[in-house]
Coordinates of C-alpha atoms in Angstrom, one line a residue:
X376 CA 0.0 0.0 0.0
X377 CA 1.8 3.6 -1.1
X378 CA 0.2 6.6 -0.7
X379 CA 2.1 10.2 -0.9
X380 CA 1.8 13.8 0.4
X381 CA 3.6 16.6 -0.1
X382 CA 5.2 18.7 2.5
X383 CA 5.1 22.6 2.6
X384 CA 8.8 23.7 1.1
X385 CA 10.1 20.6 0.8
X386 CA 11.7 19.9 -2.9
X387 CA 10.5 15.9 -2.3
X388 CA 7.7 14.3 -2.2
X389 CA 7.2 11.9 0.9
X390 CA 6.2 8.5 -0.3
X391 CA 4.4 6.1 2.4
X392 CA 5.1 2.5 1.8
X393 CA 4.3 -0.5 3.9
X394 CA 5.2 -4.3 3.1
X395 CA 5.6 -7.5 5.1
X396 CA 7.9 -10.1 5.3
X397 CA 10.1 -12.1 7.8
X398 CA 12.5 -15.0 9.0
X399 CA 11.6 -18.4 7.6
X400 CA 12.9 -21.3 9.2
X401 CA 13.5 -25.0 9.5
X402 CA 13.7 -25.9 13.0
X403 CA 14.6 -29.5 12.6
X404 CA 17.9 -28.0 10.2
X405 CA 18.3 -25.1 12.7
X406 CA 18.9 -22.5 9.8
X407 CA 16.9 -19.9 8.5
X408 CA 16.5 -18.7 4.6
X409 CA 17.8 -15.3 3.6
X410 CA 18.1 -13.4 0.4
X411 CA 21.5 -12.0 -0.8
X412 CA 20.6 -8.6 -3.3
X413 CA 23.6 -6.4 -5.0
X414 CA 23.9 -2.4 -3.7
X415 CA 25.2 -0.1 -5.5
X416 CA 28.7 -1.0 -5.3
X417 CA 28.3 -4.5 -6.1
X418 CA 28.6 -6.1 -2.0
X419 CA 25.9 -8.7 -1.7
X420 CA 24.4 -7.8 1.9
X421 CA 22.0 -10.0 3.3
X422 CA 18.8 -9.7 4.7
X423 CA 15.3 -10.8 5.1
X424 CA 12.8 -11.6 2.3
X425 CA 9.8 -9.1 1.9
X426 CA 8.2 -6.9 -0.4
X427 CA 4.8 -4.4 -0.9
X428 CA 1.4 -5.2 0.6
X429 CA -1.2 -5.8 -2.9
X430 CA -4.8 -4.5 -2.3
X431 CA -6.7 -7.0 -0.3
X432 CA -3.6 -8.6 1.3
X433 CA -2.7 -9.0 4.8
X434 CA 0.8 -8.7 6.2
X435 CA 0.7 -12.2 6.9
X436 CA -0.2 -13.1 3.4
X437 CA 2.0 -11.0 2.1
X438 CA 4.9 -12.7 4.1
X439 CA 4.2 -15.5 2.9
X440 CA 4.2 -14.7 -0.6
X441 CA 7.3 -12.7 -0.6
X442 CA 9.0 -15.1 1.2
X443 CA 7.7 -18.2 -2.1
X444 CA 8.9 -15.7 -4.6
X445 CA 11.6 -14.6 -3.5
X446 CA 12.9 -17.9 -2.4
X447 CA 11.2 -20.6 -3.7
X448 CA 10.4 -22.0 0.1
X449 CA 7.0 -22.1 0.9
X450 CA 5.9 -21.3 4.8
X451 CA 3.1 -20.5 7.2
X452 CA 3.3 -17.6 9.7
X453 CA 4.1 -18.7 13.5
X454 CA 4.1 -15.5 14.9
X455 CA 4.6 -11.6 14.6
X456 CA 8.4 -10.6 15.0
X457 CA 7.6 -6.9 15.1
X458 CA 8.0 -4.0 12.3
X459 CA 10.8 -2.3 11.3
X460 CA 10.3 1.6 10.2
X461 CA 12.9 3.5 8.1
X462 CA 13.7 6.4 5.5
X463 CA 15.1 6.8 2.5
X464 CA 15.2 8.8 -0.9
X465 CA 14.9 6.9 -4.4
X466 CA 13.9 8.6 -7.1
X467 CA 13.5 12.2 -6.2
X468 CA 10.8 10.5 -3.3
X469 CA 11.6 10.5 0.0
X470 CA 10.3 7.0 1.1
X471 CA 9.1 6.3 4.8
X472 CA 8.8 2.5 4.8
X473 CA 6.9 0.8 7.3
X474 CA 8.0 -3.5 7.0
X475 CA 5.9 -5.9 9.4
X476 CA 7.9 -9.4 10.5
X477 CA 6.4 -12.6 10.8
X478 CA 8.6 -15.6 12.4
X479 CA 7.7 -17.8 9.6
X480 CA 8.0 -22.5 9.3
X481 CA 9.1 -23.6 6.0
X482 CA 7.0 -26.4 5.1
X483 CA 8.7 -27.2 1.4
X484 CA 9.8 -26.0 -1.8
X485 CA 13.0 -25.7 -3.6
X486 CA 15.5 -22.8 -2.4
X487 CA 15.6 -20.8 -5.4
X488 CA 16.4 -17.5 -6.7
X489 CA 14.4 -16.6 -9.6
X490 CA 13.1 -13.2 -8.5
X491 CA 15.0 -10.7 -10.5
X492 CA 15.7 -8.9 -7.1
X493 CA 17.5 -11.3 -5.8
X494 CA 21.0 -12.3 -6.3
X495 CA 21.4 -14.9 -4.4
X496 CA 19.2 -17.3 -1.1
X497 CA 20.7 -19.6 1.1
X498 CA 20.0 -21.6 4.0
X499 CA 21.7 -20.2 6.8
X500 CA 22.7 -22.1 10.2
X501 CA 20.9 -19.7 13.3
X502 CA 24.3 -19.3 14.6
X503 CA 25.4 -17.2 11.5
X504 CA 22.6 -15.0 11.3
X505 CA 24.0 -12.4 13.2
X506 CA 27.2 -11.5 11.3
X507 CA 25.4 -12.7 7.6
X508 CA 22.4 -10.1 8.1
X509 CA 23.6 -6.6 6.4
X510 CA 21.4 -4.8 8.6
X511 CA 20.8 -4.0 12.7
X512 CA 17.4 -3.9 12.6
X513 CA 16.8 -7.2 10.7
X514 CA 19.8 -8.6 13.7
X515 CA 17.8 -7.9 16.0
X516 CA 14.4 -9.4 14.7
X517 CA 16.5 -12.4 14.1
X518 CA 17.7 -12.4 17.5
X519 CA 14.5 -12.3 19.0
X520 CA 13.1 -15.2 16.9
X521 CA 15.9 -16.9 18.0
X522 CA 15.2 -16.5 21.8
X523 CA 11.7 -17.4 21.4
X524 CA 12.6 -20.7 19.9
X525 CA 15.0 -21.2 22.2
X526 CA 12.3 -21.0 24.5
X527 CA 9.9 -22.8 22.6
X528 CA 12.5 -25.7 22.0
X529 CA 12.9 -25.9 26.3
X530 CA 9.3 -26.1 26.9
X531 CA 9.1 -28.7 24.6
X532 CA 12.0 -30.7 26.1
X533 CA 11.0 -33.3 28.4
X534 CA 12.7 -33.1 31.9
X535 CA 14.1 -35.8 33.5
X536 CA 12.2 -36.9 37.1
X537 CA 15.1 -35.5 39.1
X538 CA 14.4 -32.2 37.5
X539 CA 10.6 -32.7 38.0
X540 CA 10.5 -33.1 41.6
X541 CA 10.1 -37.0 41.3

């Protein structure tokens, strides 16, 4: 969903934008799926697959979408991560972007990188996603999903009768 406004003696029009995405995952591997896409300069950065909200769309369907085409890996949403908000100017707009995050399961496909957009995808282990992700805010998302499985993955583990007061 876009829409735009002008502000009074600014030279740029703002640009609203909002799109959904997240961190798709294969608990039973332990890695996550992430798309690699070229800057400017030609460094691959890493980073979370998403992309624009279509008219009639959830977030959540839109995650899980973005996350097939960009990837090839289809999923269903787990849980809400949180939303990431940022700025930036492309093509004489400025651009205030608001992306949702889902913690996302991948439940098949083929890891593939057939979106134009992309560069590369990759499985990568949870314990790299820290130094592969390009940027903070998408560390941090994937640091929280990582906690919460953590916890989810203890909850589910059962305890021994020492440990259960036996």
């Amino acid at each position: 969903m876009r829409t735009r406004r002008r502000r009074r003696g600014s030279k740029l029009t703002t640009v609203n934008e909002t799109s959904a995405g997240g961190l798709a995952i294969d608990p039973e591997r332990e890695c996550a799926v992430l798309i690699g896409r070229l800057d400017r300069s030609g460094t691959l950065l890493w980073s979370l697959p998403k992309g624009h909200i279509e008219p009639g769309e959830t977030p959540e369907q839109t995650a899980v979408r973005e996350v097939k085409e960009e990837t090839g890996i289809s999923a269903e949403v787990l849980m809400p991560l949180g939303t990431i908000d940022y700025w930036f100017v492309a093509e004489h707009k400025r651009v205030h972007k608001t992306v949702h995050h889902f913690l996302l399961a991948a439940v098949g496909g083929e890891l593939s990188d057939a979106d134009v957009e992309v560069t590369e995808v990759a499985w990568v282990p949870f314990a790299d996603l820290q130094h592969k992700l390009a940027y903070a805010d998408e560390r941090e998302l994937a640091g929280k999903a990582l906690e919460l499985i953590e916890a989810a993955k203890a909850r589910l583990t059962p305890r021994s009768s020492d440990e259960a007061g036996d």
